[in-house]
mmCIF file of N, CA, C and O in Angstrom:
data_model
loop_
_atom_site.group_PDB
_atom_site.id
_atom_site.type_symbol
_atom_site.label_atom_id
_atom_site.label_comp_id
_atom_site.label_asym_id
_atom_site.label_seq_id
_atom_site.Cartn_x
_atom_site.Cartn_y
_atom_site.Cartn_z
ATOM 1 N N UNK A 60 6.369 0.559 22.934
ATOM 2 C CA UNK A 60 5.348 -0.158 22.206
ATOM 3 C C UNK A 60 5.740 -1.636 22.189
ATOM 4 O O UNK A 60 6.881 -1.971 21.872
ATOM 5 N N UNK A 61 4.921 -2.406 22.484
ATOM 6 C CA UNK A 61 4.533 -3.741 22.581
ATOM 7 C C UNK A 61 4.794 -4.350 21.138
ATOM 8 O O UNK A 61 4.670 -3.652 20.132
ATOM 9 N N UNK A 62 5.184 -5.775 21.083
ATOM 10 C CA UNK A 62 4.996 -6.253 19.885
ATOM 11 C C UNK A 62 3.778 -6.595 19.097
ATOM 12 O O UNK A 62 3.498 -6.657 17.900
ATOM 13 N N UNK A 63 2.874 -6.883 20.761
ATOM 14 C CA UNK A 63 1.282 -7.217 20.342
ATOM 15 C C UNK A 63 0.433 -6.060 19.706
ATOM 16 O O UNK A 63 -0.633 -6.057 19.091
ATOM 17 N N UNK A 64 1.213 -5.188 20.044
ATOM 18 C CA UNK A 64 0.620 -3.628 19.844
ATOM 19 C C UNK A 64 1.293 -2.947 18.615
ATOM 20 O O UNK A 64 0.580 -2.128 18.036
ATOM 21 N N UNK A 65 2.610 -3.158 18.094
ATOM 22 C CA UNK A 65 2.735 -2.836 16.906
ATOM 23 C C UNK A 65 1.918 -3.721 15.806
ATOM 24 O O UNK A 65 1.601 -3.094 14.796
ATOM 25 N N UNK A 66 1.495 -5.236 15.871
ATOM 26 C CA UNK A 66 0.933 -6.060 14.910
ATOM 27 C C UNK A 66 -0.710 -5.519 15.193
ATOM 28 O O UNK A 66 -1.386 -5.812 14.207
ATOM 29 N N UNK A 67 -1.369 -4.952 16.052
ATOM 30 C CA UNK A 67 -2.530 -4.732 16.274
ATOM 31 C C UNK A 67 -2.589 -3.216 15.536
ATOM 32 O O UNK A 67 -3.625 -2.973 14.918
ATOM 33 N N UNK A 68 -1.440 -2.084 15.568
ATOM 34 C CA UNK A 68 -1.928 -1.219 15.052
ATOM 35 C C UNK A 68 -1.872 -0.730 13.741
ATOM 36 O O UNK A 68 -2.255 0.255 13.109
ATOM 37 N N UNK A 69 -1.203 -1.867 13.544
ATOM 38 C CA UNK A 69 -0.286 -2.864 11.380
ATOM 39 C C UNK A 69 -1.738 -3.271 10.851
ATOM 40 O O UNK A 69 -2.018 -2.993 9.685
ATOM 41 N N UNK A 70 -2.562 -3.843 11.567
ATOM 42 C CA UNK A 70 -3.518 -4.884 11.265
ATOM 43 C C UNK A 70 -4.945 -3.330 11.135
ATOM 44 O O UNK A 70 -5.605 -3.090 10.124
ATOM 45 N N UNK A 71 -5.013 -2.681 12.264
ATOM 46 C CA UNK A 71 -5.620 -1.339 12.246
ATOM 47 C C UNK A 71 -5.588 -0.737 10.812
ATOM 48 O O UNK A 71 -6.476 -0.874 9.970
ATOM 49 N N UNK A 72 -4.405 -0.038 10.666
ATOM 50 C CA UNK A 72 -3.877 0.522 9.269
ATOM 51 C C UNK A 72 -4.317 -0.155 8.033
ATOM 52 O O UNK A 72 -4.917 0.462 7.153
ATOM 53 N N UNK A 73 -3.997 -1.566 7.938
ATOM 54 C CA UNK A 73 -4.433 -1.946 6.365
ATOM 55 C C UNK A 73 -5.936 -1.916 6.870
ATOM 56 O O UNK A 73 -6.490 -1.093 6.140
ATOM 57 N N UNK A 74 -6.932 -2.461 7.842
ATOM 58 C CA UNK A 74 -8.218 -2.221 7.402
ATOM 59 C C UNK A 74 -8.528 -1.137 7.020
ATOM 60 O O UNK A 74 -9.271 -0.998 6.048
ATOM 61 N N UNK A 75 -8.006 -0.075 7.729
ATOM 62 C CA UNK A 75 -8.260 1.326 7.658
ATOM 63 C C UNK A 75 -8.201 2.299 5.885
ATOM 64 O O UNK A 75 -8.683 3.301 5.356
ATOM 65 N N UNK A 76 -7.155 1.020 5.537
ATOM 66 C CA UNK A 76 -6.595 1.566 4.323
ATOM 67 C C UNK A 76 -6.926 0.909 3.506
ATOM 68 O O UNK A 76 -6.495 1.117 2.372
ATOM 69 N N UNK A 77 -7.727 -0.034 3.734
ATOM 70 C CA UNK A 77 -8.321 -1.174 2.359
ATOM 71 C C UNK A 77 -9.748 -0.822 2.090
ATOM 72 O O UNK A 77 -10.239 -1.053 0.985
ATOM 73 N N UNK A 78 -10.458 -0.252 3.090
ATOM 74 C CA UNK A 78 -12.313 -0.449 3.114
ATOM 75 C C UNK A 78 -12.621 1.272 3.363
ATOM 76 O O UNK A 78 -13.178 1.930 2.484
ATOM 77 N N UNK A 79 -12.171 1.895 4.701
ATOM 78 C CA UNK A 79 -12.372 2.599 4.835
ATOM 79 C C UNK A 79 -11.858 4.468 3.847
ATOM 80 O O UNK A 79 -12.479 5.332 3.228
ATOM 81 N N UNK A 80 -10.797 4.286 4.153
ATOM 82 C CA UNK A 80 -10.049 5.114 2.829
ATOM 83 C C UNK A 80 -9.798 5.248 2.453
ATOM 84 O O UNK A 80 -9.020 6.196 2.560
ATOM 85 N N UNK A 81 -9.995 4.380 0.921
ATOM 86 C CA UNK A 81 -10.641 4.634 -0.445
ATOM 87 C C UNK A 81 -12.451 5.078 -0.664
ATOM 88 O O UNK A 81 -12.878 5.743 -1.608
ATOM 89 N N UNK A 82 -13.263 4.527 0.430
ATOM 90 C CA UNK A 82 -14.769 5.018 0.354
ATOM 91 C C UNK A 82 -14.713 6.466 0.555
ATOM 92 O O UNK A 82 -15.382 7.086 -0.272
ATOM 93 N N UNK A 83 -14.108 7.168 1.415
ATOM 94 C CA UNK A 83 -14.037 8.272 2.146
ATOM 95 C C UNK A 83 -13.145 9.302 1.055
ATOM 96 O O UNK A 83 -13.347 10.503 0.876
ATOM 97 N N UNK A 84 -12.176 8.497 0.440
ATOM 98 C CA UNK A 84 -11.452 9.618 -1.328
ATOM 99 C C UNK A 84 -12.320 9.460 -2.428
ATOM 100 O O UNK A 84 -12.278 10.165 -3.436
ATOM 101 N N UNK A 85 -13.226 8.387 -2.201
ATOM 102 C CA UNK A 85 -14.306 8.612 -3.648
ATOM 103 C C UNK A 85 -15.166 9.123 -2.948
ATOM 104 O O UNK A 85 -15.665 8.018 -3.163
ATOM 105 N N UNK A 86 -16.054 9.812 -2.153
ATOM 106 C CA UNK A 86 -16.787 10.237 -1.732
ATOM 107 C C UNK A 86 -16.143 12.144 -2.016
ATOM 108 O O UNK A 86 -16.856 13.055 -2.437
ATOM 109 N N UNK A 87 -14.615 12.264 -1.618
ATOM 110 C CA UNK A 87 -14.147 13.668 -1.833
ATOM 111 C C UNK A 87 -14.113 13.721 -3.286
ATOM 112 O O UNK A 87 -14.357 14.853 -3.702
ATOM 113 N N UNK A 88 -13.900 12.899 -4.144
ATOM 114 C CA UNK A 88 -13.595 12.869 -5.656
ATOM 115 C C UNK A 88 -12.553 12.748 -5.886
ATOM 116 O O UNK A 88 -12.290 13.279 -6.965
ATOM 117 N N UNK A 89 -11.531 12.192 -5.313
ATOM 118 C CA UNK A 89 -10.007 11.973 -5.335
ATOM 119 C C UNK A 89 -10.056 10.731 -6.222
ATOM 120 O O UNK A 89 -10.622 9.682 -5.915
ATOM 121 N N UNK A 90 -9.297 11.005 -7.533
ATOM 122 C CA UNK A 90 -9.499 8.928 -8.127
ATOM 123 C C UNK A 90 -8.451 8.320 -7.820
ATOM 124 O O UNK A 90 -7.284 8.629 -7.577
ATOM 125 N N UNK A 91 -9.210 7.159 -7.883
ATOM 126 C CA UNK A 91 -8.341 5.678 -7.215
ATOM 127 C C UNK A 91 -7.043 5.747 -7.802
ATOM 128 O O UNK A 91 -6.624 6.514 -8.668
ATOM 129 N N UNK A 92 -6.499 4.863 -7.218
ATOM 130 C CA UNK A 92 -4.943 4.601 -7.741
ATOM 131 C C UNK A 92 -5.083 3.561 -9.286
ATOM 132 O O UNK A 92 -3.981 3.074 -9.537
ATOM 133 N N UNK A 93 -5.876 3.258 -10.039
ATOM 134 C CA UNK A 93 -6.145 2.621 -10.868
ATOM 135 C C UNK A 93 -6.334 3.938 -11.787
ATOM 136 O O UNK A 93 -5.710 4.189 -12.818
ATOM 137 N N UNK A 94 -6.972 4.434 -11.398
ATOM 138 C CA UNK A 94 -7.414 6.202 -12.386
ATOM 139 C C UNK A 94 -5.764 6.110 -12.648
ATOM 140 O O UNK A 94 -5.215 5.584 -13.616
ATOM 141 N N UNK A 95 -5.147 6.757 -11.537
ATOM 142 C CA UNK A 95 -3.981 7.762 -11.524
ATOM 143 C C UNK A 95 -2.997 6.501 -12.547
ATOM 144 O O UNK A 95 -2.672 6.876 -13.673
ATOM 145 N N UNK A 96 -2.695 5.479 -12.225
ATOM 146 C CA UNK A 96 -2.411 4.675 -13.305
ATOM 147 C C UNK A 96 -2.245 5.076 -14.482
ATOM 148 O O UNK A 96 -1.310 5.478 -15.174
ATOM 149 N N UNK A 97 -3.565 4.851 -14.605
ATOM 150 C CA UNK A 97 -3.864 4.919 -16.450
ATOM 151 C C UNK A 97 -3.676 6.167 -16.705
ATOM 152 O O UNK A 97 -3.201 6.158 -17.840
ATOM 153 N N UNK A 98 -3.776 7.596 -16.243
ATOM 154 C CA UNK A 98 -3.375 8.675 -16.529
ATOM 155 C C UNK A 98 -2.010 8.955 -16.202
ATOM 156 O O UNK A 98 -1.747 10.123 -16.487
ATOM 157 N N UNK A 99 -1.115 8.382 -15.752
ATOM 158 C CA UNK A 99 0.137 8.180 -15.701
ATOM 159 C C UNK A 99 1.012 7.695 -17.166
ATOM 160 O O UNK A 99 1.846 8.408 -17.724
ATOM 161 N N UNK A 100 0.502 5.999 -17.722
ATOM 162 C CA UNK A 100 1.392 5.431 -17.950
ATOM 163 C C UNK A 100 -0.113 5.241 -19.315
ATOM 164 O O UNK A 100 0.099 4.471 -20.252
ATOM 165 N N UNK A 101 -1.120 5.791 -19.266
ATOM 166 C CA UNK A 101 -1.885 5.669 -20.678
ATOM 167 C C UNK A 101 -2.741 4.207 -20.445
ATOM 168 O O UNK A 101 -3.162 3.580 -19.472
ATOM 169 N N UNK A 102 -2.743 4.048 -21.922
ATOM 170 C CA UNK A 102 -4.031 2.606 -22.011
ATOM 171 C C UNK A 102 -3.295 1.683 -22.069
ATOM 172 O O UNK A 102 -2.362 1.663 -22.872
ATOM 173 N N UNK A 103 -3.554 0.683 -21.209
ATOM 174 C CA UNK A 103 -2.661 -0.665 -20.437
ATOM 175 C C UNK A 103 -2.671 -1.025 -22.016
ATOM 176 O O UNK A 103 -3.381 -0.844 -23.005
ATOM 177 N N UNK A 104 -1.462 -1.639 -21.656
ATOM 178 C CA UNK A 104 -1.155 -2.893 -22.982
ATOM 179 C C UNK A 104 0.333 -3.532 -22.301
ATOM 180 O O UNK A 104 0.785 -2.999 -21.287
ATOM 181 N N UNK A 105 1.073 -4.752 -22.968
ATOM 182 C CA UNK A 105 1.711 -5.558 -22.223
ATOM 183 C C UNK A 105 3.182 -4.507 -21.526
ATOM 184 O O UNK A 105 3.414 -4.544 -20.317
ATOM 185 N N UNK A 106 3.925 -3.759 -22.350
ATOM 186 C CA UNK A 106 4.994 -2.893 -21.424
ATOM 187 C C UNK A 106 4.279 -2.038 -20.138
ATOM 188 O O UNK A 106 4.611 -2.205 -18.964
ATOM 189 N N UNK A 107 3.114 -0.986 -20.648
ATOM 190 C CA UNK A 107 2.761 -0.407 -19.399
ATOM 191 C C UNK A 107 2.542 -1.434 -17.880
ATOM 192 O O UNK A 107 2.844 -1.055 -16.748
ATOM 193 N N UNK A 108 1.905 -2.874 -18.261
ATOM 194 C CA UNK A 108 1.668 -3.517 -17.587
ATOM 195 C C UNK A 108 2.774 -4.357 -16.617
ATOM 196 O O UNK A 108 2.666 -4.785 -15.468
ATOM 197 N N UNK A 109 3.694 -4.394 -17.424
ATOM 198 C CA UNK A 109 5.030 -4.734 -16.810
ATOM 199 C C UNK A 109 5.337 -3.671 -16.324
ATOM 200 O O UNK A 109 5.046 -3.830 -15.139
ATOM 201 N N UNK A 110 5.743 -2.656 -16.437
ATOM 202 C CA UNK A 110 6.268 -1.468 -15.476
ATOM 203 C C UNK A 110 5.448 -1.566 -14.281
ATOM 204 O O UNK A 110 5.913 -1.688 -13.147
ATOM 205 N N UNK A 111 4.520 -1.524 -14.499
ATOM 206 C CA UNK A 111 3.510 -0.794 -12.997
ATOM 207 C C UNK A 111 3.975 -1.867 -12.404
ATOM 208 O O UNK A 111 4.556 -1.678 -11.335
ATOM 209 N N UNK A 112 3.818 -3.727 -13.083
ATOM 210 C CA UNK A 112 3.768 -4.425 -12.101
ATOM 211 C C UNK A 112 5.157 -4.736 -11.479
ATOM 212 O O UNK A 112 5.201 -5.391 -10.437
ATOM 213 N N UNK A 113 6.322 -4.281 -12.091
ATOM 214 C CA UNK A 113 7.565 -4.172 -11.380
ATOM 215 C C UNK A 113 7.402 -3.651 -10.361
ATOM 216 O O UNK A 113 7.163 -4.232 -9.302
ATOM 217 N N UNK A 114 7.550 -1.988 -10.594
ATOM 218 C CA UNK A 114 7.034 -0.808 -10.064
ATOM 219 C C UNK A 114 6.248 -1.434 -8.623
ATOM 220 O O UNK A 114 6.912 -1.497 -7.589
ATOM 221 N N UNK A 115 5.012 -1.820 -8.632
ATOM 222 C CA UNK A 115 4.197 -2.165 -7.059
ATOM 223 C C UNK A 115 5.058 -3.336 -7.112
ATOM 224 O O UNK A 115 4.978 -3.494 -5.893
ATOM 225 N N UNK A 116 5.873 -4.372 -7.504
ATOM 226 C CA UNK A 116 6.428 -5.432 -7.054
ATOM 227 C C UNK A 116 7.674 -4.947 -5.827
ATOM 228 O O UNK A 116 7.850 -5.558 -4.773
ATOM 229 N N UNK A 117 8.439 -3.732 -6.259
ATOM 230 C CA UNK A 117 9.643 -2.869 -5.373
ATOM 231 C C UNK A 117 9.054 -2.467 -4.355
ATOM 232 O O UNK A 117 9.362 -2.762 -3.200
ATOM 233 N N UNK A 118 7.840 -1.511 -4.820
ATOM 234 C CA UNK A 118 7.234 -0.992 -3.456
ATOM 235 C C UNK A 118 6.444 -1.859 -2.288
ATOM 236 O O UNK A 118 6.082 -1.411 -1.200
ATOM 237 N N UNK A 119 6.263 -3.228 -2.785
ATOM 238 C CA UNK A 119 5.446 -3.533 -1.546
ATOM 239 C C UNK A 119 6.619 -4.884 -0.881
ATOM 240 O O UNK A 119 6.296 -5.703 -0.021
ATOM 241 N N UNK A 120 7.685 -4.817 -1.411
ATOM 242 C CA UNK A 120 8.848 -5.329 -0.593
ATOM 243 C C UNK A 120 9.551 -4.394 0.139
ATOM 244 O O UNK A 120 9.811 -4.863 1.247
ATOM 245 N N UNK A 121 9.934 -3.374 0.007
ATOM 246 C CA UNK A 121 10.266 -1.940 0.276
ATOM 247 C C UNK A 121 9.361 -2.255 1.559
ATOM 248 O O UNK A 121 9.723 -2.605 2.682
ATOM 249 N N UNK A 122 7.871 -1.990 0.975
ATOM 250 C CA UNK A 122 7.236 -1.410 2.410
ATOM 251 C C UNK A 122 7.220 -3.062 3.563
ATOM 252 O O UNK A 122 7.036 -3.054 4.780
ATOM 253 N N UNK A 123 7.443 -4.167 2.787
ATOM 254 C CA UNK A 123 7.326 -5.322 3.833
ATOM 255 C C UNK A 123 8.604 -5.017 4.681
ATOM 256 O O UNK A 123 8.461 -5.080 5.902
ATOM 257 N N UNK A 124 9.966 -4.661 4.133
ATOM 258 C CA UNK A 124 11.219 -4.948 4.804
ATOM 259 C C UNK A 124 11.447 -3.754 6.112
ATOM 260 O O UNK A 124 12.242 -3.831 7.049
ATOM 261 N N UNK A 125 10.284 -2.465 5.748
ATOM 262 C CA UNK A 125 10.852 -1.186 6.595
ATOM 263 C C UNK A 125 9.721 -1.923 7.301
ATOM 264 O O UNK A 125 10.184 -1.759 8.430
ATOM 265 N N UNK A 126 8.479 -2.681 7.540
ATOM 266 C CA UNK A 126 7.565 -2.957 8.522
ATOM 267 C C UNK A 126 7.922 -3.911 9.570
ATOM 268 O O UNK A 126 7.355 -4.073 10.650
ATOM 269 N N UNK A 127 9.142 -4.640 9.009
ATOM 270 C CA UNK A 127 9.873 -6.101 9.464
ATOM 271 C C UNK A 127 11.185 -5.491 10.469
ATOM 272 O O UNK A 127 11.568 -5.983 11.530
ATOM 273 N N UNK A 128 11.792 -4.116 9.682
ATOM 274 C CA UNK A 128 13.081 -4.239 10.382
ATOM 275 C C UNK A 128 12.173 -2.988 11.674
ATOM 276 O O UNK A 128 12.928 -2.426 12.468
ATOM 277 N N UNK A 129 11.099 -2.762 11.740
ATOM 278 C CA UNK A 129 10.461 -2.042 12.871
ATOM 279 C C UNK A 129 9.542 -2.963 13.897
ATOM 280 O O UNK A 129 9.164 -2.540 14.990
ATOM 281 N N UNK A 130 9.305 -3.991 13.499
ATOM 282 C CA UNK A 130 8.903 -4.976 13.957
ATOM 283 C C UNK A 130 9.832 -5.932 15.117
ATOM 284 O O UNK A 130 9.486 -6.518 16.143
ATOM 285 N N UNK A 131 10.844 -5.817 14.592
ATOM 286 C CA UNK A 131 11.993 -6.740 14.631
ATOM 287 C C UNK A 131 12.861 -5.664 15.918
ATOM 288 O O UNK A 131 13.245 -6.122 16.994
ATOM 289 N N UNK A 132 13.016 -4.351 15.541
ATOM 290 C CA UNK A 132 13.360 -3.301 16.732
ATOM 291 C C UNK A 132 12.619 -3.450 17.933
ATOM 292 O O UNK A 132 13.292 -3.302 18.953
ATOM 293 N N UNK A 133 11.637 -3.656 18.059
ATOM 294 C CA UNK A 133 11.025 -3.466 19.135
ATOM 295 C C UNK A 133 11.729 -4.211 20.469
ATOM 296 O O UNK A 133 12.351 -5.271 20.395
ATOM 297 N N UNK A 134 11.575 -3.675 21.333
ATOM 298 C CA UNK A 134 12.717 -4.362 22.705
ATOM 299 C C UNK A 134 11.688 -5.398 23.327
ATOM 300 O O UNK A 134 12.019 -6.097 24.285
#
Protein backbone atom coordinates (compact mmCIF):
# COMPACT_ATOMS: atom_id res chain seq x y z
CA UNK A 1 0.00 0.00 0.00
CA UNK A 2 0.92 3.35 -1.25
CA UNK A 3 1.17 6.36 0.92
CA UNK A 4 -1.28 8.12 -1.49
CA UNK A 5 -3.46 5.22 -0.88
CA UNK A 6 -3.28 4.84 2.80
CA UNK A 7 -4.30 8.90 3.12
CA UNK A 8 -7.09 8.23 0.40
CA UNK A 9 -8.51 5.27 2.25
CA UNK A 10 -8.05 7.48 5.97
CA UNK A 11 -9.93 10.24 4.14
CA UNK A 12 -12.65 7.31 2.75
CA UNK A 13 -13.21 6.08 6.44
CA UNK A 14 -13.89 9.40 8.27
CA UNK A 15 -16.44 10.38 5.43
CA UNK A 16 -17.78 7.09 5.71
CA UNK A 17 -17.91 7.47 9.42
CA UNK A 18 -19.05 11.06 9.82
CA UNK A 19 -22.28 11.28 7.27
CA UNK A 20 -22.82 7.99 6.21
CA UNK A 21 -22.77 5.70 9.45
CA UNK A 22 -24.43 7.34 11.87
CA UNK A 23 -27.62 7.89 9.16
CA UNK A 24 -27.57 4.17 8.47
CA UNK A 25 -27.45 3.34 12.93
CA UNK A 26 -30.35 5.79 13.31
CA UNK A 27 -32.22 4.39 10.66
CA UNK A 28 -31.47 0.58 12.58
CA UNK A 29 -32.30 2.37 15.99
CA UNK A 30 -28.88 2.08 17.41
CA UNK A 31 -28.42 5.59 19.60
CA UNK A 32 -25.80 7.92 18.94
CA UNK A 33 -22.82 8.11 20.95
CA UNK A 34 -24.31 11.24 22.72
CA UNK A 35 -27.41 8.83 23.88
CA UNK A 36 -24.87 6.19 25.11
CA UNK A 37 -23.10 9.11 26.98
CA UNK A 38 -25.70 10.30 28.95
CA UNK A 39 -26.83 6.79 29.81
CA UNK A 40 -23.42 5.99 30.81
CA UNK A 41 -22.24 8.85 32.96
CA UNK A 42 -26.15 10.42 33.66
CA UNK A 43 -27.24 14.22 33.26
CA UNK A 44 -24.16 16.30 32.15
CA UNK A 45 -23.11 18.71 34.75
CA UNK A 46 -19.39 20.08 35.18
CA UNK A 47 -17.44 16.49 36.54
CA UNK A 48 -19.40 14.22 34.05
CA UNK A 49 -18.30 16.76 31.50
CA UNK A 50 -14.74 16.68 32.37
CA UNK A 51 -14.48 12.95 32.33
CA UNK A 52 -15.96 12.32 28.92
CA UNK A 53 -13.93 15.25 27.77
CA UNK A 54 -10.63 13.73 29.11
CA UNK A 55 -11.85 10.41 28.21
CA UNK A 56 -12.37 11.47 24.02
CA UNK A 57 -9.25 13.81 24.68
CA UNK A 58 -6.94 10.05 25.24
CA UNK A 59 -8.85 8.42 22.66
CA UNK A 60 -8.50 10.61 19.77
CA UNK A 61 -4.61 10.98 20.42
CA UNK A 62 -4.44 7.24 20.88
CA UNK A 63 -6.23 6.92 17.61
CA UNK A 64 -4.01 9.99 15.89
CA UNK A 65 -0.57 8.25 17.08
CA UNK A 66 -1.62 4.38 15.91
CA UNK A 67 -2.79 6.28 12.36
CA UNK A 68 0.74 8.19 12.27
CA UNK A 69 3.00 5.31 13.38
CA UNK A 70 1.02 3.26 10.25
CA UNK A 71 1.38 6.00 8.12
CA UNK A 72 4.88 6.52 8.86
CA UNK A 73 5.51 2.36 8.26
CA UNK A 74 4.67 2.39 5.01
CA UNK A 75 7.90 1.59 2.70
Amino acid sequence: MTKKSYIAYWIIGVIIGLFILPAFLEWLGVPSFADVLELVFGEPNLVNRLIVGVLLVISLVWISRVIYKGYKNIA
